[in-house]
Amino acid sequence: MNPFVVGNWKMNLSLEEASTLAMDLRQGLEGVDGVEVGVCPPFVWLPGVCFVLMGTKIRVGAQNMHWEKKGAFTGEVSGPMLKDVGCTHVLLGHSERRHLFGETDSMINKKLKTALSLGLKVIFCLGERLEEREGGETFTVVERQFTAGLEGVGQEALPELTIAYEPVWAIGTGKNATPEQAQEVHGHLRNLLENKYGNETASQVRIQYGGSVTPENAGELLAQPDINGLLVGGASLKKDSFLKIVFTTQERMRSPI
Ligand code: 13P
């Protein structure tokens, strides 16, 4: 199982900046091996980025989608549109969607099922807020998000799924979870996967960590047994830092200790 490193550009970069970054990644990642890499640009930059990255191994994902395939949903974007434009992946349940835009577990579950039914691969994000961690509720919260988000999702869909553990208090704060804190939750998520889908299937699902990932902390996070990739926000907006994270991941896989 190759680790999966994804850059979530969020609502950043001009058209020119996005095109330049995509071209730089195309060139910079040409020889990369043993790591799967993806980027999630804003909706409007998807066609251009898909065009630049066509024929490369770099995956392109959207940051969100609606659960209906079409209709009167002003301002929304559907799964079939994402497929049309060339996306292979979609991020669902990101904490900014949950907490700034009121997305519920049940909305995320509907989106997840639609995306999987369309053949889009899903990066399913979950994670606790600071007050929940401080209140000792981390496991309860991620378990609720996991169970509700994956309700009705069968084992056959699991190869299309990546889980991203992103503690809300670590996102954009410069305060990443320690490798031990992250591993504790990743281990718990692996147990939840085992209980729901069996050991073999569970062992094949990649669980990414996200939240203030940098070139400096990527290696120690990836050294944990259940951290199988990274979901990178701020550090994915600059060619140098994102490439460094990918190359650190590649090195880590070649010499695991
Ligand atoms: P930062 O890496 O900027 O903390 O963002 C993490 C994130 O939310 C990725 O989806």
Short mmCIF file of N, CA, C and O in Angstrom, two decimals, residues 82-145:
data_model
loop_
_atom_site.label_atom_id
_atom_site.label_comp_id
_atom_site.label_asym_id
_atom_site.label_seq_id
_atom_site.Cartn_x
_atom_site.Cartn_y
_atom_site.Cartn_z
N LEU A 82 -17.89 16.66 -11.67
CA LEU A 82 -16.48 16.46 -11.28
C LEU A 82 -15.84 15.38 -12.13
O LEU A 82 -14.69 15.49 -12.55
N LYS A 83 -16.61 14.33 -12.40
CA LYS A 83 -16.07 13.26 -13.24
C LYS A 83 -15.80 13.76 -14.65
O LYS A 83 -14.78 13.47 -15.24
N ASP A 84 -16.76 14.53 -15.17
CA ASP A 84 -16.63 15.10 -16.52
C ASP A 84 -15.36 15.91 -16.69
O ASP A 84 -14.72 15.88 -17.73
N VAL A 85 -15.04 16.65 -15.66
CA VAL A 85 -13.90 17.57 -15.77
C VAL A 85 -12.57 16.83 -15.60
O VAL A 85 -11.51 17.37 -15.92
N GLY A 86 -12.64 15.59 -15.08
CA GLY A 86 -11.41 14.80 -14.96
C GLY A 86 -10.96 14.51 -13.54
O GLY A 86 -9.86 14.02 -13.32
N CYS A 87 -11.82 14.83 -12.57
CA CYS A 87 -11.47 14.51 -11.18
C CYS A 87 -11.58 13.00 -10.94
O CYS A 87 -12.51 12.36 -11.42
N THR A 88 -10.65 12.49 -10.16
CA THR A 88 -10.75 11.09 -9.72
C THR A 88 -11.19 11.02 -8.27
O THR A 88 -11.65 9.98 -7.81
N HIS A 89 -11.00 12.13 -7.54
CA HIS A 89 -11.21 12.11 -6.09
C HIS A 89 -12.11 13.28 -5.65
O HIS A 89 -12.21 14.28 -6.34
N VAL A 90 -12.65 13.13 -4.46
CA VAL A 90 -13.34 14.26 -3.83
C VAL A 90 -13.13 14.18 -2.32
O VAL A 90 -13.17 13.10 -1.73
N LEU A 91 -12.87 15.35 -1.72
CA LEU A 91 -12.77 15.44 -0.26
C LEU A 91 -14.19 15.60 0.28
O LEU A 91 -14.94 16.43 -0.23
N LEU A 92 -14.54 14.84 1.28
CA LEU A 92 -15.87 15.00 1.88
C LEU A 92 -15.74 15.06 3.40
O LEU A 92 -14.91 14.35 3.99
N GLY A 93 -16.55 15.90 4.01
CA GLY A 93 -16.57 15.99 5.47
C GLY A 93 -15.43 16.80 6.05
O GLY A 93 -15.14 16.67 7.25
N HIS A 94 -14.81 17.63 5.24
CA HIS A 94 -13.73 18.45 5.80
C HIS A 94 -14.25 19.29 6.95
O HIS A 94 -15.40 19.76 6.92
N SER A 95 -13.42 19.52 7.95
CA SER A 95 -13.91 20.22 9.15
C SER A 95 -14.40 21.62 8.82
O SER A 95 -15.31 22.14 9.48
N GLU A 96 -13.82 22.26 7.80
CA GLU A 96 -14.31 23.60 7.45
C GLU A 96 -15.73 23.51 6.87
O GLU A 96 -16.54 24.41 7.06
N ARG A 97 -16.02 22.45 6.16
CA ARG A 97 -17.39 22.24 5.67
C ARG A 97 -18.33 21.94 6.85
O ARG A 97 -19.44 22.44 6.91
N ARG A 98 -17.85 21.13 7.76
CA ARG A 98 -18.71 20.77 8.91
C ARG A 98 -18.98 21.98 9.79
O ARG A 98 -20.12 22.28 10.14
N HIS A 99 -17.91 22.71 10.14
CA HIS A 99 -18.06 23.71 11.20
C HIS A 99 -18.34 25.13 10.68
O HIS A 99 -18.97 25.91 11.38
N LEU A 100 -17.89 25.46 9.48
CA LEU A 100 -18.19 26.80 8.96
C LEU A 100 -19.45 26.81 8.12
O LEU A 100 -20.08 27.84 7.96
N PHE A 101 -19.79 25.65 7.54
CA PHE A 101 -20.94 25.62 6.63
C PHE A 101 -22.03 24.65 7.07
O PHE A 101 -22.92 24.33 6.29
N GLY A 102 -21.92 24.16 8.27
CA GLY A 102 -23.01 23.40 8.87
C GLY A 102 -23.27 22.03 8.25
O GLY A 102 -24.40 21.53 8.31
N GLU A 103 -22.30 21.42 7.64
CA GLU A 103 -22.54 20.08 7.09
C GLU A 103 -22.67 19.06 8.23
O GLU A 103 -21.86 19.03 9.14
N THR A 104 -23.70 18.26 8.12
CA THR A 104 -23.96 17.27 9.16
C THR A 104 -23.42 15.90 8.72
O THR A 104 -23.14 15.67 7.55
N ASP A 105 -23.36 15.01 9.70
CA ASP A 105 -22.92 13.63 9.38
C ASP A 105 -23.82 13.03 8.32
O ASP A 105 -23.35 12.30 7.44
N SER A 106 -25.11 13.33 8.39
CA SER A 106 -26.01 12.69 7.44
C SER A 106 -25.84 13.27 6.02
O SER A 106 -25.92 12.54 5.03
N MET A 107 -25.56 14.57 5.91
CA MET A 107 -25.26 15.14 4.59
C MET A 107 -23.99 14.51 4.02
O MET A 107 -23.91 14.15 2.83
N ILE A 108 -23.02 14.35 4.88
CA ILE A 108 -21.73 13.79 4.44
C ILE A 108 -21.93 12.34 3.98
O ILE A 108 -21.38 11.91 2.97
N ASN A 109 -22.76 11.62 4.71
CA ASN A 109 -23.05 10.23 4.33
C ASN A 109 -23.71 10.16 2.95
O ASN A 109 -23.37 9.33 2.11
N LYS A 110 -24.64 11.09 2.69
CA LYS A 110 -25.31 11.09 1.38
C LYS A 110 -24.30 11.40 0.27
O LYS A 110 -24.31 10.78 -0.79
N LYS A 111 -23.45 12.38 0.53
CA LYS A 111 -22.43 12.74 -0.47
C LYS A 111 -21.50 11.57 -0.74
O LYS A 111 -21.14 11.28 -1.89
N LEU A 112 -21.11 10.93 0.35
CA LEU A 112 -20.16 9.81 0.23
C LEU A 112 -20.75 8.68 -0.63
O LEU A 112 -20.08 8.15 -1.52
N LYS A 113 -22.00 8.38 -0.38
CA LYS A 113 -22.62 7.28 -1.13
C LYS A 113 -22.79 7.66 -2.61
O LYS A 113 -22.57 6.83 -3.49
N THR A 114 -23.15 8.90 -2.86
CA THR A 114 -23.28 9.33 -4.26
C THR A 114 -21.93 9.27 -4.96
O THR A 114 -21.80 8.74 -6.07
N ALA A 115 -20.91 9.81 -4.30
CA ALA A 115 -19.57 9.83 -4.93
C ALA A 115 -19.12 8.41 -5.26
O ALA A 115 -18.68 8.13 -6.38
N LEU A 116 -19.26 7.51 -4.30
CA LEU A 116 -18.80 6.13 -4.53
C LEU A 116 -19.61 5.46 -5.64
O LEU A 116 -19.06 4.72 -6.45
N SER A 117 -20.91 5.77 -5.70
CA SER A 117 -21.74 5.15 -6.73
C SER A 117 -21.34 5.64 -8.13
O SER A 117 -21.58 4.98 -9.12
N LEU A 118 -20.71 6.81 -8.17
CA LEU A 118 -20.28 7.37 -9.47
C LEU A 118 -18.86 6.95 -9.84
O LEU A 118 -18.36 7.30 -10.90
N GLY A 119 -18.21 6.25 -8.92
CA GLY A 119 -16.82 5.84 -9.19
C GLY A 119 -15.81 6.91 -8.82
O GLY A 119 -14.66 6.85 -9.25
N LEU A 120 -16.23 7.90 -8.04
CA LEU A 120 -15.26 8.87 -7.52
C LEU A 120 -14.65 8.30 -6.25
O LEU A 120 -15.36 7.71 -5.42
N LYS A 121 -13.36 8.47 -6.09
CA LYS A 121 -12.71 8.02 -4.86
C LYS A 121 -12.88 9.12 -3.81
O LYS A 121 -12.77 10.30 -4.13
N VAL A 122 -13.12 8.69 -2.59
CA VAL A 122 -13.46 9.65 -1.54
C VAL A 122 -12.35 9.74 -0.49
O VAL A 122 -11.83 8.72 -0.05
N ILE A 123 -12.02 10.97 -0.15
CA ILE A 123 -11.18 11.20 1.03
C ILE A 123 -12.12 11.74 2.10
O ILE A 123 -12.61 12.86 2.02
N PHE A 124 -12.41 10.88 3.05
CA PHE A 124 -13.44 11.15 4.06
C PHE A 124 -12.74 11.71 5.31
O PHE A 124 -11.98 11.02 5.97
N CYS A 125 -13.02 13.01 5.58
CA CYS A 125 -12.32 13.70 6.66
C CYS A 125 -13.13 13.68 7.95
O CYS A 125 -14.36 13.86 7.93
N LEU A 126 -12.45 13.51 9.04
CA LEU A 126 -13.09 13.61 10.35
C LEU A 126 -12.06 14.06 11.38
O LEU A 126 -10.86 14.06 11.11
N GLY A 127 -12.56 14.45 12.55
CA GLY A 127 -11.64 14.90 13.60
C GLY A 127 -12.37 15.71 14.65
O GLY A 127 -13.42 16.29 14.36
N GLU A 128 -11.78 15.75 15.82
CA GLU A 128 -12.43 16.41 16.96
C GLU A 128 -11.99 17.86 17.10
O GLU A 128 -10.91 18.25 16.67
N ARG A 129 -12.81 18.66 17.78
CA ARG A 129 -12.45 20.04 18.10
C ARG A 129 -11.66 20.06 19.41
O ARG A 129 -11.67 19.09 20.17
N LEU A 130 -11.06 21.24 19.67
CA LEU A 130 -10.22 21.35 20.87
C LEU A 130 -11.00 21.02 22.14
O LEU A 130 -10.54 20.25 22.99
N GLU A 131 -12.21 21.59 22.26
CA GLU A 131 -12.95 21.36 23.51
C GLU A 131 -13.34 19.89 23.66
O GLU A 131 -13.45 19.38 24.77
N GLU A 132 -13.52 19.23 22.55
CA GLU A 132 -13.86 17.80 22.61
C GLU A 132 -12.62 17.00 23.05
O GLU A 132 -12.73 16.09 23.87
N ARG A 133 -11.47 17.35 22.53
CA ARG A 133 -10.24 16.67 22.99
C ARG A 133 -10.03 16.93 24.47
O ARG A 133 -9.78 16.01 25.25
N GLU A 134 -10.17 18.19 24.86
CA GLU A 134 -9.92 18.52 26.26
C GLU A 134 -10.95 17.87 27.18
O GLU A 134 -10.66 17.60 28.34
N GLY A 135 -12.13 17.62 26.65
CA GLY A 135 -13.16 16.95 27.44
C GLY A 135 -13.05 15.43 27.39
O GLY A 135 -13.95 14.72 27.87
N GLY A 136 -11.99 14.92 26.78
CA GLY A 136 -11.78 13.47 26.72
C GLY A 136 -12.75 12.77 25.77
O GLY A 136 -13.02 11.58 25.92
N GLU A 137 -13.26 13.52 24.79
CA GLU A 137 -14.29 12.93 23.91
C GLU A 137 -13.78 12.58 22.52
O GLU A 137 -14.57 12.30 21.62
N THR A 138 -12.47 12.62 22.33
CA THR A 138 -11.93 12.42 20.97
C THR A 138 -12.44 11.14 20.33
O THR A 138 -12.96 11.14 19.20
N PHE A 139 -12.31 10.02 21.04
CA PHE A 139 -12.71 8.74 20.44
C PHE A 139 -14.22 8.71 20.15
O PHE A 139 -14.65 8.21 19.12
N THR A 140 -14.99 9.26 21.07
CA THR A 140 -16.45 9.26 20.88
C THR A 140 -16.82 10.06 19.63
O THR A 140 -17.67 9.65 18.84
N VAL A 141 -16.17 11.22 19.48
CA VAL A 141 -16.50 12.08 18.34
C VAL A 141 -16.11 11.42 17.02
O VAL A 141 -16.92 11.34 16.09
N VAL A 142 -14.89 10.92 16.93
CA VAL A 142 -14.49 10.34 15.64
C VAL A 142 -15.29 9.07 15.36
O VAL A 142 -15.60 8.77 14.21
N GLU A 143 -15.66 8.36 16.42
CA GLU A 143 -16.47 7.15 16.22
C GLU A 143 -17.85 7.52 15.68
O GLU A 143 -18.37 6.88 14.77
N ARG A 144 -18.42 8.61 16.21
CA ARG A 144 -19.72 9.04 15.70
C ARG A 144 -19.61 9.48 14.24
O ARG A 144 -20.42 9.09 13.39
N GLN A 145 -18.59 10.24 13.93
CA GLN A 145 -18.40 10.71 12.55
C GLN A 145 -18.17 9.53 11.60
O GLN A 145 -18.70 9.48 10.50
#
